[in-house]
CSV table of C-alpha atoms and ligand atoms in Angstrom, one decimal:
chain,number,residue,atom,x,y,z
A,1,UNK,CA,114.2,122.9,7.9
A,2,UNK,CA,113.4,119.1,7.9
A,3,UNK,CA,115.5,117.6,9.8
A,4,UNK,CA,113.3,114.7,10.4
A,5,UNK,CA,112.5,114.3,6.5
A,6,UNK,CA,116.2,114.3,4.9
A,7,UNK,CA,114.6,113.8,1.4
A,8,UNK,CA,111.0,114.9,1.2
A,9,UNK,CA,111.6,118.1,1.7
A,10,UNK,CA,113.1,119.0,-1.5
A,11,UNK,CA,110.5,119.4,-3.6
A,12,UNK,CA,108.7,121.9,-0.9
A,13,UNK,CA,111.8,123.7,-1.9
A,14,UNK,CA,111.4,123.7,-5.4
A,15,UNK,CA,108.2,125.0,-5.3
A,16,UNK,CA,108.9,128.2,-2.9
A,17,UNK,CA,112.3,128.8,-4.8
A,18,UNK,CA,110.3,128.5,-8.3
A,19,UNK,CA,107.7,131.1,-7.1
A,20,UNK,CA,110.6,133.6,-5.9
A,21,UNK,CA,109.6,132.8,-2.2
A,22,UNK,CA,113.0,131.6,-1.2
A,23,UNK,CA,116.2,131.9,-2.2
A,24,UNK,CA,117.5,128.4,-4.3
A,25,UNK,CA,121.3,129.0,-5.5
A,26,UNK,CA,121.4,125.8,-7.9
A,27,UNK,CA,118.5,127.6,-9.8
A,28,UNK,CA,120.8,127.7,-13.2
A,29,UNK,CA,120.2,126.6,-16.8
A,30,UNK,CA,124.3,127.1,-17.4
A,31,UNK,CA,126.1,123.8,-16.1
A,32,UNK,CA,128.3,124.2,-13.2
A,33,UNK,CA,131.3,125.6,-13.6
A,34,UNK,CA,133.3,122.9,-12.1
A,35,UNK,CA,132.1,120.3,-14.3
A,36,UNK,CA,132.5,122.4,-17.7
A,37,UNK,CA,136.2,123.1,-16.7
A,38,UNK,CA,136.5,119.1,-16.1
A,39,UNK,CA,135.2,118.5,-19.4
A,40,UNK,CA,136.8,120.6,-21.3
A,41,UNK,CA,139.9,119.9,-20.2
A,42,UNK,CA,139.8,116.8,-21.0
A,43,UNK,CA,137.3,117.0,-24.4
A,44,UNK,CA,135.1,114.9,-23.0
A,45,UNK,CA,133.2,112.9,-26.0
A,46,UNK,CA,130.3,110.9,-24.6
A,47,UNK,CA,129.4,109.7,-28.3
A,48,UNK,CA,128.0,105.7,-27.7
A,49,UNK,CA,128.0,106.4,-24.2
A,50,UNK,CA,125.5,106.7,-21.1
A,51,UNK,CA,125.6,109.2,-17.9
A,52,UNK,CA,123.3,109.5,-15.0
A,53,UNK,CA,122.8,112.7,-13.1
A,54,UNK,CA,122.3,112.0,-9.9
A,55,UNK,CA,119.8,114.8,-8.0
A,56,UNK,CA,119.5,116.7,-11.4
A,57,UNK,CA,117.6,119.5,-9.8
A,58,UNK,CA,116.3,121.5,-12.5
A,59,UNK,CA,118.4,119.7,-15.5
A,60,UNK,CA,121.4,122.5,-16.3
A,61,UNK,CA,124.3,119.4,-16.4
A,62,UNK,CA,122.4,116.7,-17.7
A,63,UNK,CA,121.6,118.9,-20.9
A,64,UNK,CA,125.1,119.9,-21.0
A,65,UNK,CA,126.1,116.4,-21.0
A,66,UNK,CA,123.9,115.8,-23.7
A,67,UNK,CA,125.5,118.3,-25.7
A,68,UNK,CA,128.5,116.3,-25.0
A,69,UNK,CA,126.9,113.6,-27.0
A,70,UNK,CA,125.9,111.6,-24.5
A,71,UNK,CA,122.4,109.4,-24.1
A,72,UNK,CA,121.8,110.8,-20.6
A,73,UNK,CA,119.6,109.7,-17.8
A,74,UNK,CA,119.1,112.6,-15.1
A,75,UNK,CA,117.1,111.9,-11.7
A,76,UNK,CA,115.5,113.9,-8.6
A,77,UNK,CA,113.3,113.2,-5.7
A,78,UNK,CA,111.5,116.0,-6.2
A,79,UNK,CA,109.1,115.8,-8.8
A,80,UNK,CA,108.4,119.9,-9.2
A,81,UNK,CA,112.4,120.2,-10.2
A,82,UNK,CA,112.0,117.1,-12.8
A,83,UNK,CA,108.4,119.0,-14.1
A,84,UNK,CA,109.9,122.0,-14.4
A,85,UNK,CA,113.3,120.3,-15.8
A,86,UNK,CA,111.3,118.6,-18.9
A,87,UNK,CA,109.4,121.8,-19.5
A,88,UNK,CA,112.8,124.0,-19.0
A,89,UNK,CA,114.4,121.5,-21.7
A,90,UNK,CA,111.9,119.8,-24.0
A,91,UNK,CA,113.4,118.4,-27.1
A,92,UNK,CA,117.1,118.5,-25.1
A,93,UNK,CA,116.9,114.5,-25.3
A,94,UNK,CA,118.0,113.9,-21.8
A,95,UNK,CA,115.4,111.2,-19.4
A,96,UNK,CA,114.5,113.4,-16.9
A,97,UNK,CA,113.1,110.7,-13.9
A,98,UNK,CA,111.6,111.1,-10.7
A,99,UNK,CA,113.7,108.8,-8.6
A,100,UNK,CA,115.0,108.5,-5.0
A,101,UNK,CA,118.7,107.3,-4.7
A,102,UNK,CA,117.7,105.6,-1.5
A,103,UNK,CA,115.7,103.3,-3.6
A,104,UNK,CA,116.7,103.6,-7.2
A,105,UNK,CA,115.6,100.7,-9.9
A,106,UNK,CA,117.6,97.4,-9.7
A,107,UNK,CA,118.6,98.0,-13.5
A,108,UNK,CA,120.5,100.8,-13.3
A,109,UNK,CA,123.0,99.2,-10.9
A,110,UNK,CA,126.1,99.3,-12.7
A,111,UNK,CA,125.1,100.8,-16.0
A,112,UNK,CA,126.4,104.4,-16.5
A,113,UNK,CA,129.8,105.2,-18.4
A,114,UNK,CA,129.8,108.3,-16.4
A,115,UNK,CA,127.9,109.3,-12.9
A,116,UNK,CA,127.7,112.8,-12.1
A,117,UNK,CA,127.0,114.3,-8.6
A,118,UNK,CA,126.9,117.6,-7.7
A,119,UNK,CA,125.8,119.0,-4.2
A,120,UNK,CA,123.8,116.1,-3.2
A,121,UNK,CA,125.2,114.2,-0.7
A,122,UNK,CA,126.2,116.9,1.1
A,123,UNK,CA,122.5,117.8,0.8
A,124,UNK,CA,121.8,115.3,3.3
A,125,UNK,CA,122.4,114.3,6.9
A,126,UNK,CA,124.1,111.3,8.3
A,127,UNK,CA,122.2,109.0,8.4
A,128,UNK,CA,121.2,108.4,5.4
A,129,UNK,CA,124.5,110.3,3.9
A,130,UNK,CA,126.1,107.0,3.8
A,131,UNK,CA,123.5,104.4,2.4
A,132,UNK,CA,123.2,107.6,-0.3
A,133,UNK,CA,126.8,107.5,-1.7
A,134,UNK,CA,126.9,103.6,-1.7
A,135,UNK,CA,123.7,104.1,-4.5
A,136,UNK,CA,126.1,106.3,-6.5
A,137,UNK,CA,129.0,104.9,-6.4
A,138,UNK,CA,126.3,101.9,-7.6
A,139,UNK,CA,125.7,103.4,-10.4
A,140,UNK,CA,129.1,103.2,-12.0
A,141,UNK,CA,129.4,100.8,-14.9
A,142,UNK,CA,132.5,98.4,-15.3
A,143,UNK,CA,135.1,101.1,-16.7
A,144,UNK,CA,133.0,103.6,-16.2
A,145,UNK,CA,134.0,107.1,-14.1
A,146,UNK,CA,132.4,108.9,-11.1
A,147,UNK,CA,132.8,112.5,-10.9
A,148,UNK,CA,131.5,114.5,-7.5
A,149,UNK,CA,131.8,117.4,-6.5
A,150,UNK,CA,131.2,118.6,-3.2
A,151,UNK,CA,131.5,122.0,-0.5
A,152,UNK,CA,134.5,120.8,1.3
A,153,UNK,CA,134.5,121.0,5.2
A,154,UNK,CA,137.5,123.3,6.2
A,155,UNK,CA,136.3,123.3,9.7
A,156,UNK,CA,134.6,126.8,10.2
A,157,UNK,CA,131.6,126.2,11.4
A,158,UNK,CA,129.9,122.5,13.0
A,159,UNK,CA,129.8,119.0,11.0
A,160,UNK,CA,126.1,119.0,11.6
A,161,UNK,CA,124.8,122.7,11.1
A,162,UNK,CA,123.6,122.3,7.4
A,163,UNK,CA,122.3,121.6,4.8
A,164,UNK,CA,124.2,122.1,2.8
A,165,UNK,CA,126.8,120.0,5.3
A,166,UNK,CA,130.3,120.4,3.6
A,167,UNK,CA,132.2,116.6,3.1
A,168,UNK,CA,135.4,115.6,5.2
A,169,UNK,CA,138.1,114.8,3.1
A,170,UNK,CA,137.9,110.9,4.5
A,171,UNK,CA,134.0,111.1,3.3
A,172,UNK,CA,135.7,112.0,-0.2
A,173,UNK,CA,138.2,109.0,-0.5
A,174,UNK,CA,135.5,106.2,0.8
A,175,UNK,CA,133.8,106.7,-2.5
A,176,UNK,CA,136.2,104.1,-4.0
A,177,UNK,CA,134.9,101.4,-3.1
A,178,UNK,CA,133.3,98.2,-4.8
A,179,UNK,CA,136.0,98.2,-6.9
A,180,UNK,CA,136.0,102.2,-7.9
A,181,UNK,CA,139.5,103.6,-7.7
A,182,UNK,CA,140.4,107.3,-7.1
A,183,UNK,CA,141.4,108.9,-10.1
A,184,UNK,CA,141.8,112.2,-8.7
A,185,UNK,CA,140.8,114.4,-5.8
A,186,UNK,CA,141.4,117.9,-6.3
A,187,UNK,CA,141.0,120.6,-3.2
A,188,UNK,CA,139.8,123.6,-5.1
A,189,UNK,CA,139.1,127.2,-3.8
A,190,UNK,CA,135.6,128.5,-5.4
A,191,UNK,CA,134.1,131.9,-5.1
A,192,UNK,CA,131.5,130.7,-2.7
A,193,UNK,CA,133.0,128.0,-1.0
A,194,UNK,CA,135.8,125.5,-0.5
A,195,UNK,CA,135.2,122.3,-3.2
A,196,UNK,CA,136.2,119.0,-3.2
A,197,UNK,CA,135.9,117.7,-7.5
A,198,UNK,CA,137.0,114.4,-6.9
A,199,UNK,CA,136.9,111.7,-9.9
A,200,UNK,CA,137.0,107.7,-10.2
A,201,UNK,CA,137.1,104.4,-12.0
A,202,UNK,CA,135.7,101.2,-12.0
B,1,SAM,C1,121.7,121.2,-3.5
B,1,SAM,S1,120.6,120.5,-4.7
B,1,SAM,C2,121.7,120.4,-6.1
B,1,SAM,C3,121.0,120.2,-7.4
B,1,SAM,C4,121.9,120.0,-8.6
B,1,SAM,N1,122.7,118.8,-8.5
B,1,SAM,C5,122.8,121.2,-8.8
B,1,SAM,O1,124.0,121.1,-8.5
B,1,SAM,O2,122.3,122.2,-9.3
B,1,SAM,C6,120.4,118.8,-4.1
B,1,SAM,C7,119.5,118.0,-5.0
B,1,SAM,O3,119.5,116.7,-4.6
B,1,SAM,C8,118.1,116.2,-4.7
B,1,SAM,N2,118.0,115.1,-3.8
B,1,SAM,C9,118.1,115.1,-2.4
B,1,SAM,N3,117.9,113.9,-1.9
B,1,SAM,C10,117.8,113.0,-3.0
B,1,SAM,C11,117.5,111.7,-3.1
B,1,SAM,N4,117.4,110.8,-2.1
B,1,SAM,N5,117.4,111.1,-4.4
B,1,SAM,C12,117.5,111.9,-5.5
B,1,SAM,N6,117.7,113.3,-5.4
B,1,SAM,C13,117.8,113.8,-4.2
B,1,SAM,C14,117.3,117.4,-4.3
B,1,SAM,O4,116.0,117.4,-4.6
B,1,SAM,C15,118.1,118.5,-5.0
B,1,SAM,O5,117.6,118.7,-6.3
């Protein structure tokens, strides 16, 4: 399914999933589970400090964030998932955007304290996989920290027979870059797939 349109296709999928017409798995209003346990172990405090959700979907982590006491900004391409985001979450605080990461605005280059991704890039073909993860890796502020989390590719079935296409481990660690180190990658073992949670620093 849209092979040729790695983006604009989304939002066609919003709108079958929302009306029951296809089956969307990151249809959730509880934050994923990877990025609770991250967290909490840690007792993540985002008082006085920003975080960007990168391909927000329909808004579950950026709210949780918020929770967290952060001043969140959460994006999609897909404008039904933002609609139905606001709607979902009115009054949660969060600035739910329509925005493309292969084109995001100049200003938020470099201005998050934290950068979440979840299940994007591996949402999307190579090309434009790669000019995709340079905009998030972007996004990160000075001293600020990347988390992703990703399927991880254990080499069962063909790099290119997604979406979703699960990330090589080399895909994983070239997100330091531009002065983002690794903080930690972490191989995990989830109940529907092999993850990569992998965190950084600028
Ligand atoms: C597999 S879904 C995951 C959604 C959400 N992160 C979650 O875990 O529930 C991938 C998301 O990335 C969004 N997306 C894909 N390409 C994008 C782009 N170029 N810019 C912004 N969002 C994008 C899609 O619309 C979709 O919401």
């Amino acid at each position: 399914m849209g092979r040729e349109q790695p983006t604009a296709w989304f939002d066609e999928l919003y709108a079958e999933g929302l009306a029951g017409a296809v089956s969307m798995p990151w249809d959730r209003v509880e934050p994923q589970v990877l990025l609770k346990e991250w967290a909490g172990r840690q007792g993540l405090d985002g008082t006085g400090r920003t975080a960007v959700v990168v391909g927000c979907g329909l808004g579950a982590d950026a709210v949780y964030l918020a929770s967290l006491g952060f001043t969140v900004t959460a994006f999609d391409v897909a404008p039904t998932a933002v609609e139905v985001a606001r709607e979902r979450f009115a009054g949660s605080g969060v600035d739910f955007r329509v925005a493309d990461l292969l084109a995001l605005p100049p200003e938020w280059q470099r201005s998050f304290d934290l950068v979440v991704e979840i299940f994007t890039l591996q949402a999307l073909p190579e090309p434009p996989r790669s000019a995709a993860a340079q905009a998030v890796t972007g996004l990160v502020a000075d001293g600020g920290t990347l988390l992703a989390i990703a399927f991880r590719a254990d080499g069962s079935s063909p790099a290119d027979a997604g979406p979703p296409f699960p990330l090589e481990r080399g895909f994983v660690e070239g997100l330091a870059r531009d002065g983002l180190e690794v903080v930690l990658i972490e191989e995990l073992d989830g109940a529907r797939a092999a993850a990569w949670r992998a965190t950084y620093r600028r």
